[in-house]
């Protein structure tokens, strides 16, 4: 009995390092992803997308959305690092999941891919509204575009759209330009205007609108034009990333494999841009790109190496910070020319752009302003698609000591001369006064 | 009318001048010293008007040394003047000793404030 428990303890001791090989600050790529489906046939109909994820090292856990044993966390620890919800018609999630637990999941810094489709349920809509995305209230509406549809649209109602209005961001969509349009067929959504963290990745053309394709339009559609977003993305303040798509077919093998020709254009592409689009987007959402980490801020006087506890006004100082970007496997030095540092006390007295060297060290030097008080070195870096860096370090600045002022100022030489002349004059006067006859 | 006023001014000037020539020599020496000190102060003020008041403490120090020593010299003149009934019992040596001591203190302070 004792031997058994001892051997179990030994084995678990060896397994312990493996357990820590999941989501952590040093290794931010997600590993375990829960995929919720409302129909297990999605596993095969979307196999290309799931295989690209598996080939990059993700553990996908496929479950039905109303499986009663679903759980995101156990005993306070999250079991998964990412969540994919491809269950647009599910009314209630099984197990311990509901829209609040999914919101908590994102609040804990974990990522989410949510896809709605033509029969989006209220649950999916409420999860999307939490993320700042509002789907069209009409549940039978789809995105229709009579000028940007794909000519391979068999139904002829122009709901299969060839969209190419992508966000201009190399971080989110990769360096390689997506040449072919992306095929989309689903519901429209718009972004909540008060939410400034959500933005469109794929938007509809100005001629698109959201309406029921099988019935006549009785009133002008509410969502029209470029206000319609087809795929949106949210990067939360805790750097969790959420992708919300209005079409489940965007990820499907059928649309990935099909060729595309936009109506009215002569370019015919053998393969749509869907595979490149969803692959690059999934790389971004699971932190394989655009995830920054900053080392501590280092500052010191020019010529010294230690960090002083206090600066004097008009000191020359040097400032540096290290920033790294996660490449999917390791931390690579981040190179950019727009990282800035502020020397801040209620408002920035000094604002300088840091110059990068190839090893991820951003540095600059400047003169402390002629104001004393308690300042902060602040680096606030918020670029689209990158994690936000918000670093600060406080440092006091003192005025001159009484013996640090300038001496023997050349402008004041006449005054010095006058004083000594007066003293000499007094000396001569006293002699003359005493000994005159 | 005009002729009489100019003649009056000339008469006034002549009477002042002749009265001044009659003053004792030591008082004239003191007067010369006061003029020298005030003149130095005026030069400094003109310089400051030209260049600006950057080391203001130096400017103040220079001007104050001149004005201070002039004031002390005027006090000496008052105390030493034999026509002054008020200081009849004060020995002129005592007055001069006060003058020297005050000037020493003044110049000490001035050099400290000169910066």
XYZ file of N, CA, C and O in Angstrom, chain A residues 254-431:
712
model
N -15.657 23.608 -47.796
C -16.264 23.863 -49.114
C -15.853 25.242 -49.615
O -15.424 25.401 -50.755
N -15.960 26.244 -48.787
C -15.606 27.593 -49.240
C -14.104 27.764 -49.337
O -13.606 28.550 -50.135
N -13.346 27.015 -48.484
C -11.890 27.133 -48.559
C -11.407 26.589 -49.905
O -10.523 27.158 -50.542
N -12.034 25.477 -50.349
C -11.532 24.849 -51.557
C -12.049 25.527 -52.819
O -11.468 25.377 -53.877
N -13.142 26.246 -52.716
C -13.765 26.713 -53.966
C -13.003 27.904 -54.538
O -12.369 28.664 -53.826
N -13.106 28.012 -55.858
C -12.512 29.176 -56.501
C -13.459 30.358 -56.338
O -14.596 30.226 -55.907
N -12.985 31.531 -56.693
C -13.846 32.697 -56.499
C -13.633 33.672 -57.637
O -12.524 33.867 -58.137
N -14.730 34.222 -58.104
C -14.630 35.332 -59.040
C -15.681 36.338 -58.619
O -16.871 36.029 -58.529
N -15.227 37.520 -58.367
C -16.155 38.554 -57.910
C -16.946 39.033 -59.109
O -16.404 39.221 -60.193
N -18.216 39.242 -58.914
C -19.071 39.704 -60.010
C -18.597 41.072 -60.483
O -18.345 41.956 -59.696
N -18.477 41.210 -61.775
C -18.061 42.495 -62.323
C -16.557 42.622 -62.431
O -16.058 43.593 -62.966
N -15.813 41.635 -61.939
C -14.350 41.716 -62.062
C -13.883 40.554 -62.926
O -14.526 39.515 -62.987
N -12.784 40.747 -63.657
C -12.322 39.689 -64.556
C -11.376 38.724 -63.891
O -11.014 37.712 -64.475
N -10.932 39.052 -62.665
C -9.960 38.170 -62.014
C -10.672 36.935 -61.509
O -11.628 37.020 -60.753
N -10.177 35.794 -61.917
C -10.728 34.566 -61.373
C -9.635 33.873 -60.595
O -8.533 33.659 -61.095
N -9.935 33.559 -59.361
C -8.937 32.918 -58.515
C -9.321 31.464 -58.336
O -10.473 31.118 -58.110
N -8.303 30.586 -58.396
C -8.572 29.154 -58.252
C -8.987 28.834 -56.830
O -9.750 27.910 -56.591
N -8.394 29.549 -55.899
C -8.685 29.257 -54.498
C -9.062 30.562 -53.820
O -8.413 31.591 -54.015
N -10.087 30.492 -53.022
C -10.499 31.721 -52.340
C -9.471 32.066 -51.267
O -8.626 31.256 -50.901
N -9.585 33.273 -50.772
C -8.657 33.708 -49.729
C -9.023 33.187 -48.361
O -8.398 33.554 -47.363
N -10.029 32.297 -48.279
C -10.525 31.889 -46.962
C -9.477 31.186 -46.124
O -9.339 31.458 -44.927
N -8.713 30.263 -46.773
C -7.792 29.488 -45.929
C -6.720 30.393 -45.332
O -6.431 30.328 -44.131
N -6.177 31.265 -46.202
C -5.128 32.159 -45.678
C -5.709 33.072 -44.607
O -5.095 33.298 -43.565
N -6.940 33.548 -44.860
C -7.570 34.473 -43.919
C -7.782 33.809 -42.563
O -7.395 34.334 -41.519
N -8.400 32.616 -42.545
C -8.719 32.030 -41.239
C -7.452 31.524 -40.553
O -7.351 31.559 -39.318
N -6.461 31.089 -41.339
C -5.226 30.621 -40.699
C -4.493 31.785 -40.023
O -4.082 31.690 -38.863
N -4.358 32.881 -40.785
C -3.629 34.015 -40.204
C -4.388 34.595 -39.025
O -3.809 34.985 -38.008
N -5.716 34.653 -39.141
C -6.503 35.210 -38.048
C -6.380 34.329 -36.806
O -6.297 34.823 -35.685
N -6.371 32.999 -37.015
C -6.264 32.124 -35.848
C -4.878 32.230 -35.228
O -4.722 32.111 -34.013
N -3.869 32.493 -36.067
C -2.531 32.711 -35.479
C -2.552 33.938 -34.592
O -1.972 33.958 -33.511
N -3.239 34.979 -35.057
C -3.261 36.207 -34.266
C -4.064 36.015 -32.986
O -3.657 36.446 -31.908
N -5.231 35.360 -33.109
C -6.092 35.313 -31.945
C -5.501 34.428 -30.863
O -5.710 34.659 -29.672
N -4.711 33.415 -31.240
C -4.100 32.565 -30.226
C -2.684 33.023 -29.884
O -1.850 32.222 -29.473
N -2.419 34.320 -30.064
C -1.194 34.947 -29.571
C 0.081 34.464 -30.229
O 1.153 34.580 -29.644
N -0.007 33.932 -31.464
C 1.256 33.572 -32.109
C 1.896 34.758 -32.792
O 2.994 34.652 -33.334
N 1.194 35.885 -32.789
C 1.742 37.065 -33.434
C 1.248 38.267 -32.666
O 0.129 38.259 -32.156
N 2.048 39.292 -32.593
C 1.549 40.525 -32.004
C 1.448 40.515 -30.498
O 0.809 41.369 -29.912
N 2.085 39.553 -29.846
C 2.025 39.522 -28.389
C 3.348 40.052 -27.880
O 4.392 39.474 -28.135
N 3.300 41.182 -27.194
C 4.534 41.854 -26.777
C 4.759 41.666 -25.290
O 3.822 41.552 -24.507
N 6.022 41.658 -24.944
C 6.396 41.610 -23.527
C 7.484 42.647 -23.347
O 8.373 42.772 -24.186
N 7.409 43.408 -22.277
C 8.430 44.430 -22.045
C 9.235 44.082 -20.809
O 8.684 43.637 -19.813
N 10.527 44.283 -20.900
C 11.358 44.168 -19.708
C 11.204 45.431 -18.889
O 10.454 46.329 -19.238
N 11.943 45.527 -17.808
C 11.754 46.701 -16.947
C 12.411 47.924 -17.581
O 13.292 47.816 -18.422
N 11.949 49.097 -17.182
C 12.515 50.345 -17.678
C 13.826 50.599 -16.951
O 13.901 50.430 -15.737
N 14.833 50.999 -17.688
C 16.138 51.271 -17.080
C 16.491 52.718 -17.383
O 16.395 53.150 -18.520
N 16.875 53.460 -16.371
C 17.287 54.847 -16.612
C 18.479 55.157 -15.727
O 18.606 54.633 -14.623
N 19.361 55.986 -16.221
C 20.520 56.391 -15.427
C 21.095 57.649 -16.037
O 20.793 58.003 -17.173
N 21.967 58.309 -15.272
C 22.613 59.516 -15.803
C 23.614 59.112 -16.869
O 24.181 58.023 -16.830
N 23.857 60.030 -17.800
C 24.857 59.773 -18.838
C 26.202 59.572 -18.173
O 26.649 60.379 -17.373
N 26.856 58.501 -18.488
C 28.177 58.258 -17.907
C 28.133 57.372 -16.682
O 29.165 56.931 -16.209
N 26.953 57.119 -16.143
C 26.862 56.212 -14.993
C 26.123 54.955 -15.414
O 25.556 54.892 -16.489
N 26.107 53.944 -14.543
C 25.330 52.746 -14.846
C 24.251 52.484 -13.813
O 23.295 51.788 -14.093
N 24.409 53.043 -12.601
C 23.396 52.773 -11.575
C 22.220 53.699 -11.756
O 22.358 54.814 -12.247
N 21.072 53.217 -11.302
C 19.878 54.038 -11.349
C 19.879 54.953 -10.133
O 19.867 54.469 -9.016
N 19.899 56.275 -10.303
C 19.905 57.128 -9.112
C 18.527 57.189 -8.476
O 17.519 56.912 -9.118
N 18.499 57.558 -7.209
C 17.219 57.638 -6.518
C 16.518 58.957 -6.811
O 15.318 59.073 -6.635
N 17.287 59.948 -7.264
C 16.685 61.263 -7.508
C 17.518 61.960 -8.580
O 18.729 61.793 -8.650
N 16.848 62.699 -9.459
C 17.567 63.467 -10.458
C 17.546 64.922 -10.065
O 16.704 65.361 -9.297
N 18.479 65.701 -10.670
C 18.477 67.138 -10.458
C 17.977 67.757 -11.750
O 18.116 67.157 -12.816
N 17.408 68.964 -11.677
C 16.936 69.590 -12.920
C 18.131 69.797 -13.853
O 19.245 70.011 -13.409
N 17.855 69.704 -15.141
C 18.865 69.887 -16.194
C 19.968 68.828 -16.149
O 21.081 69.070 -16.592
N 19.660 67.657 -15.607
C 20.577 66.522 -15.724
C 20.422 65.883 -17.098
O 19.354 65.953 -17.691
N 21.462 65.234 -17.570
C 21.347 64.461 -18.808
C 21.138 63.015 -18.425
O 21.909 62.473 -17.643
N 20.092 62.414 -18.973
C 19.880 61.024 -18.603
C 19.623 60.166 -19.829
O 19.282 60.651 -20.896
N 19.825 58.855 -19.638
C 19.583 57.882 -20.699
C 18.514 56.924 -20.227
O 18.491 56.521 -19.067
N 17.651 56.540 -21.168
C 16.512 55.701 -20.815
C 16.460 54.527 -21.796
O 16.700 54.708 -22.983
N 16.151 53.337 -21.297
C 16.010 52.227 -22.238
C 14.999 51.230 -21.716
O 14.748 51.131 -20.511
N 14.399 50.502 -22.655
C 13.441 49.453 -22.299
C 13.592 48.336 -23.337
O 13.942 48.589 -24.485
N 13.384 47.105 -22.894
C 13.481 45.984 -23.828
C 12.087 45.487 -24.137
O 11.293 45.266 -23.220
N 11.799 45.286 -25.428
C 10.489 44.766 -25.807
C 10.696 43.552 -26.689
O 11.492 43.586 -27.633
N 9.988 42.491 -26.374
C 10.080 41.261 -27.159
C 8.715 40.892 -27.698
O 7.689 41.199 -27.101
N 8.725 40.181 -28.827
C 7.473 39.721 -29.415
C 7.502 38.209 -29.496
O 8.513 37.616 -29.870
N 6.380 37.598 -29.133
C 6.311 36.131 -29.166
C 6.122 35.682 -30.614
O 5.216 36.125 -31.299
N 6.963 34.754 -31.063
C 6.878 34.350 -32.466
C 6.125 33.046 -32.618
O 6.090 32.490 -33.691
N 5.576 32.533 -31.574
C 4.938 31.225 -31.638
C 5.783 30.174 -30.964
O 5.278 29.176 -30.473
N 7.087 30.383 -30.977
C 7.973 29.397 -30.333
C 8.903 30.050 -29.320
O 9.341 29.414 -28.381
N 9.256 31.284 -29.579
C 10.237 31.909 -28.691
C 10.021 33.411 -28.716
O 9.300 33.938 -29.563
N 10.674 34.095 -27.804
C 10.591 35.541 -27.747
C 11.624 36.142 -28.709
O 12.811 35.947 -28.536
N 11.130 36.868 -29.700
C 12.026 37.523 -30.643
C 12.104 39.004 -30.307
O 11.138 39.562 -29.803
N 13.240 39.668 -30.604
C 13.283 41.109 -30.335
C 12.271 41.841 -31.210
O 12.092 41.514 -32.377
N 11.617 42.796 -30.618
C 10.609 43.562 -31.341
C 11.282 44.748 -31.993
O 12.110 45.421 -31.361
N 10.972 44.999 -33.249
C 11.574 46.129 -33.949
C 10.458 47.031 -34.429
O 9.560 46.597 -35.133
N 10.502 48.281 -34.012
C 9.511 49.260 -34.469
C 10.115 50.625 -34.242
O 11.057 50.775 -33.465
N 9.583 51.625 -34.926
C 10.146 52.963 -34.764
C 9.126 53.938 -34.211
O 9.223 55.131 -34.415
N 8.138 53.392 -33.489
C 7.132 54.317 -32.975
C 6.860 54.121 -31.497
O 5.836 54.525 -30.999
N 7.782 53.524 -30.785
C 7.610 53.422 -29.334
C 8.097 54.725 -28.734
O 9.169 55.216 -29.078
N 7.297 55.311 -27.840
C 7.667 56.615 -27.289
C 7.695 56.544 -25.780
O 6.971 55.771 -25.159
N 8.521 57.399 -25.206
C 8.550 57.507 -23.751
C 8.167 58.935 -23.386
O 8.488 59.891 -24.096
N 7.415 59.065 -22.280
C 7.052 60.392 -21.790
C 7.706 60.589 -20.441
O 7.752 59.671 -19.642
N 8.155 61.809 -20.209
C 8.610 62.182 -18.865
C 7.479 63.019 -18.318
O 7.287 64.158 -18.708
N 6.684 62.406 -17.431
C 5.316 62.879 -17.213
C 5.111 63.344 -15.782
O 5.475 62.662 -14.842
N 4.552 64.540 -15.618
C 4.041 64.943 -14.304
C 2.796 65.757 -14.587
O 2.902 66.920 -14.954
N 1.648 65.130 -14.511
C 0.360 65.736 -14.882
C 0.238 65.944 -16.385
O -0.855 65.936 -16.929
N 1.336 66.202 -17.059
C 1.308 66.258 -18.524
C 2.740 65.960 -18.954
O 3.671 66.152 -18.167
N 2.924 65.469 -20.162
C 4.305 65.082 -20.522
C 5.180 66.301 -20.772
O 4.880 67.117 -21.624
N 6.260 66.432 -20.012
C 7.203 67.514 -20.246
C 8.151 67.158 -21.368
O 8.639 68.022 -22.071
N 8.461 65.863 -21.488
C 9.351 65.409 -22.557
C 8.671 64.230 -23.225
O 8.161 63.348 -22.540
N 8.630 64.213 -24.568
C 8.062 63.079 -25.302
C 9.053 62.727 -26.382
O 9.306 63.524 -27.269
N 9.648 61.555 -26.256
C 10.676 61.205 -27.233
C 10.385 59.843 -27.829
O 9.905 58.941 -27.136
N 10.695 59.703 -29.117
C 10.560 58.405 -29.773
C 11.823 57.613 -29.528
O 12.928 58.106 -29.707
N 11.639 56.364 -29.116
C 12.794 55.544 -28.799
C 13.365 54.942 -30.074
O 12.610 54.558 -30.971
N 14.680 54.872 -30.132
C 15.281 54.246 -31.306
C 15.606 52.805 -30.967
O 16.102 52.492 -29.875
N 15.274 51.917 -31.924
C 15.412 50.488 -31.649
C 16.715 49.973 -32.210
O 17.111 50.361 -33.298
N 17.359 49.094 -31.479
C 18.436 48.326 -32.100
C 17.870 46.943 -32.392
O 16.771 46.607 -31.967
N 18.562 46.153 -33.126
C 17.978 44.906 -33.615
C 17.759 43.882 -32.508
O 17.199 42.830 -32.730
N 18.240 44.165 -31.311
C 18.118 43.151 -30.259
C 16.961 43.447 -29.320
O 16.904 42.909 -28.230
N 16.073 44.343 -29.723
C 14.905 44.588 -28.892
C 15.097 45.635 -27.822
O 14.235 45.830 -26.985
N 16.247 46.348 -27.845
C 16.484 47.376 -26.842
C 16.095 48.732 -27.430
O 16.602 49.121 -28.469
N 15.183 49.414 -26.786
C 14.753 50.737 -27.238
C 15.362 51.748 -26.292
O 15.166 51.662 -25.085
N 16.087 52.724 -26.831
C 16.755 53.655 -25.935
C 16.695 55.074 -26.486
O 16.481 55.295 -27.670
N 16.882 56.013 -25.580
C 16.996 57.412 -25.971
C 17.660 58.158 -24.826
O 17.855 57.601 -23.747
N 18.039 59.405 -25.078
C 18.584 60.215 -23.987
C 18.030 61.625 -24.117
O 17.785 62.100 -25.222
N 17.796 62.250 -22.997
C 17.280 63.615 -23.026
C 17.685 64.324 -21.754
O 18.232 63.734 -20.822
N 17.394 65.637 -21.724
C 17.742 66.470 -20.581
C 16.509 66.602 -19.690
O 15.414 66.859 -20.172
N 16.707 66.441 -18.393
C 15.607 66.621 -17.455
C 15.133 68.070 -17.557
O 15.945 68.983 -17.585
N 13.822 68.329 -17.625
C 13.367 69.716 -17.779
C 13.649 70.555 -16.541
O 13.974 70.034 -15.466
N 13.489 71.862 -16.692
C 13.828 72.816 -15.646
C 12.679 72.955 -14.644
O 12.365 74.065 -14.202
N 12.047 71.816 -14.304
C 10.914 71.836 -13.376
C 11.198 70.760 -12.348
O 11.627 69.661 -12.706
N 10.966 71.059 -11.066
C 11.199 69.990 -10.095
C 9.872 69.440 -9.589
O 8.846 70.111 -9.630
N 9.911 68.187 -9.126
C 8.684 67.525 -8.688
C 8.880 66.030 -8.809
O 9.996 65.555 -8.968
N 7.779 65.298 -8.771
C 7.865 63.847 -8.897
C 7.359 63.473 -10.284
O 6.193 63.665 -10.600
N 8.244 62.957 -11.106
C 7.903 62.616 -12.481
C 7.738 61.117 -12.623
O 8.068 60.340 -11.730
N 7.213 60.711 -13.810
C 7.147 59.290 -14.136
C 7.695 59.102 -15.534
O 7.391 59.892 -16.418
N 8.454 58.047 -15.706
C 8.768 57.608 -17.071
C 7.592 56.752 -17.520
O 7.273 55.769 -16.864
N 6.922 57.136 -18.606
C 5.760 56.356 -19.030
C 5.953 55.882 -20.451
O 6.286 56.680 -21.327
N 5.733 54.585 -20.650
C 5.709 54.043 -22.008
C 4.309 53.501 -22.222
O 3.898 52.553 -21.555
N 3.546 54.159 -23.103
C 2.195 53.686 -23.388
C 2.178 53.321 -24.865
O 2.276 54.193 -25.707
N 2.074 52.043 -25.147
C 2.171 51.624 -26.540
C 0.906 50.881 -26.896
O 0.643 49.795 -26.369
N 0.073 51.479 -27.748
C -1.171 50.820 -28.150
C -1.253 50.860 -29.660
O -1.665 51.855 -30.217
N -0.832 49.796 -30.300
C -0.941 49.742 -31.753
C -1.979 48.708 -32.109
O -2.171 47.725 -31.383
N -2.636 48.882 -33.235
C -3.710 47.974 -33.625
C -3.163 46.571 -33.774
O -2.230 46.330 -34.531
N -3.748 45.631 -33.065
C -3.337 44.249 -33.205
C -2.245 43.816 -32.239
O -2.039 42.625 -32.059
N -1.539 44.747 -31.621
C -0.500 44.374 -30.669
C -1.051 44.490 -29.259
O -1.967 45.253 -28.997
N -0.461 43.748 -28.332
C -0.869 43.886 -26.934
C -0.489 45.290 -26.474
O 0.475 45.870 -26.963
N -1.267 45.801 -25.537
C -0.972 47.147 -25.053
C 0.121 47.064 -24.008
O 0.097 46.217 -23.124
N 1.099 47.962 -24.140
C 2.152 48.056 -23.132
C 1.914 49.315 -22.340
O 1.795 50.386 -22.912
N 1.848 49.174 -21.029
C 1.602 50.349 -20.201
C 2.568 50.272 -19.035
O 2.303 49.625 -18.037
N 3.735 50.905 -19.204
C 4.769 50.802 -18.181
C 5.006 52.164 -17.586
O 4.918 53.166 -18.283
N 5.343 52.202 -16.319
C 5.694 53.495 -15.737
C 6.639 53.291 -14.566
O 6.637 52.244 -13.920
N 7.462 54.276 -14.340
C 8.395 54.231 -13.218
C 8.520 55.646 -12.678
O 8.736 56.593 -13.422
N 8.426 55.760 -11.369
C 8.385 57.085 -10.757
C 9.780 57.518 -10.373
O 10.593 56.700 -9.938
N 10.084 58.794 -10.548
C 11.398 59.293 -10.140
C 11.241 60.755 -9.721
O 10.601 61.538 -10.407
N 11.796 61.151 -8.568
C 11.711 62.567 -8.194
C 12.833 63.380 -8.837
O 13.879 62.847 -9.201
N 12.586 64.676 -8.978
C 13.567 65.604 -9.546
C 13.680 66.776 -8.599
O 12.671 67.372 -8.221
N 14.922 67.086 -8.208
C 15.114 68.143 -7.210
C 15.716 69.388 -7.874
O 16.330 69.292 -8.932
N 15.544 70.561 -7.255
C 16.178 71.766 -7.783
C 17.656 71.793 -7.392
O 18.142 70.895 -6.725
N 18.342 72.854 -7.818
C 19.763 72.996 -7.513
C 19.991 73.107 -6.014
O 19.220 73.739 -5.310
N 21.058 72.484 -5.544
C 21.484 72.786 -4.162
C 22.129 74.166 -4.167
O 22.503 74.685 -5.206
N 22.345 74.721 -2.947
C 22.817 76.117 -2.919
C 24.213 76.246 -3.504
O 24.606 77.318 -3.937
N 24.981 75.138 -3.520
C 26.326 75.247 -4.079
C 26.406 74.700 -5.490
O 27.483 74.438 -5.994
N 25.248 74.476 -6.157
C 25.279 73.977 -7.526
C 24.945 75.060 -8.535
O 24.798 74.794 -9.708
N 24.764 76.270 -8.075
C 24.465 77.349 -9.013
C 25.729 77.755 -9.745
O 26.835 77.466 -9.322
N 25.537 78.500 -10.856
C 26.702 78.967 -11.619
C 27.468 79.994 -10.810
O 26.878 80.826 -10.138
N 28.786 79.964 -10.924
C 29.609 80.994 -10.282
C 30.387 81.737 -11.340
O 30.632 81.206 -12.406
N 30.797 82.945 -11.050
C 31.627 83.759 -11.949
C 30.976 83.871 -13.316
O 31.527 83.500 -14.335
N 29.746 84.357 -13.288
C 29.004 84.541 -14.528
C 29.605 85.721 -15.281
O 29.740 86.812 -14.727
N 29.975 85.572 -16.541
C 30.627 86.674 -17.282
C 29.779 87.935 -17.377
O 30.305 89.038 -17.363
N 28.442 87.763 -17.462
C 27.597 88.967 -17.573
C 27.713 89.828 -16.335
O 27.425 91.016 -16.360
N 28.083 89.208 -15.206
C 28.059 89.943 -13.943
C 29.405 90.537 -13.591
O 29.563 91.088 -12.519
N 30.387 90.427 -14.505
C 31.721 90.964 -14.191
C 31.704 92.468 -13.835
O 32.414 92.882 -12.922
N 30.918 93.298 -14.499
C 30.873 94.710 -14.069
C 30.437 94.880 -12.616
O 30.940 95.750 -11.909
N 29.507 94.036 -12.164
C 29.039 94.173 -10.785
C 30.155 93.772 -9.823
O 30.376 94.423 -8.787
N 30.858 92.672 -10.168
C 31.985 92.274 -9.326
C 33.006 93.408 -9.272
O 33.504 93.789 -8.198
N 33.305 93.972 -10.439
C 34.263 95.079 -10.531
C 33.826 96.270 -9.695
O 34.643 96.874 -8.972
N 32.523 96.574 -9.762
C 32.015 97.734 -9.019
C 32.184 97.518 -7.525
O 32.570 98.447 -6.792
N 31.877 96.296 -7.046
C 32.017 96.037 -5.603
C 33.457 96.249 -5.148
O 33.710 96.933 -4.143
N 34.377 95.666 -5.915
C 35.773 95.780 -5.482
C 36.287 97.199 -5.635
O 37.073 97.686 -4.810
N 35.802 97.907 -6.648
C 36.188 99.311 -6.808
C 35.699 100.137 -5.621
O 36.416 101.007 -5.109
N 34.467 99.849 -5.191
C 33.923 100.590 -4.045
C 34.749 100.321 -2.803
O 35.034 101.244 -2.017
N 35.125 99.052 -2.625
C 35.937 98.730 -1.442
C 37.279 99.449 -1.506
O 37.748 100.014 -0.503
N 37.899 99.459 -2.688
C 39.176 100.163 -2.842
C 38.996 101.657 -2.592
O 39.833 102.305 -1.924
N 37.882 102.175 -3.106
C 37.595 103.597 -2.923
C 37.443 103.957 -1.453
O 37.949 104.977 -0.976
N 36.762 103.073 -0.729
C 36.579 103.297 0.711
C 37.927 103.305 1.413
O 38.207 104.136 2.294
N 38.799 102.383 1.029
C 40.132 102.274 1.648
C 40.950 103.553 1.407
O 41.504 104.150 2.344
N 40.924 103.979 0.142
C 41.683 105.190 -0.216
C 41.101 106.406 0.492
O 41.839 107.253 1.036
N 39.754 106.470 0.504
C 39.085 107.608 1.144
C 39.482 107.714 2.608
O 39.748 108.814 3.114
N 39.516 106.566 3.299
C 39.786 106.659 4.741
C 41.204 107.171 4.979
O 41.436 107.965 5.903
N 42.148 106.762 4.136
C 43.506 107.286 4.272
C 43.547 108.794 4.036
O 44.111 109.560 4.818
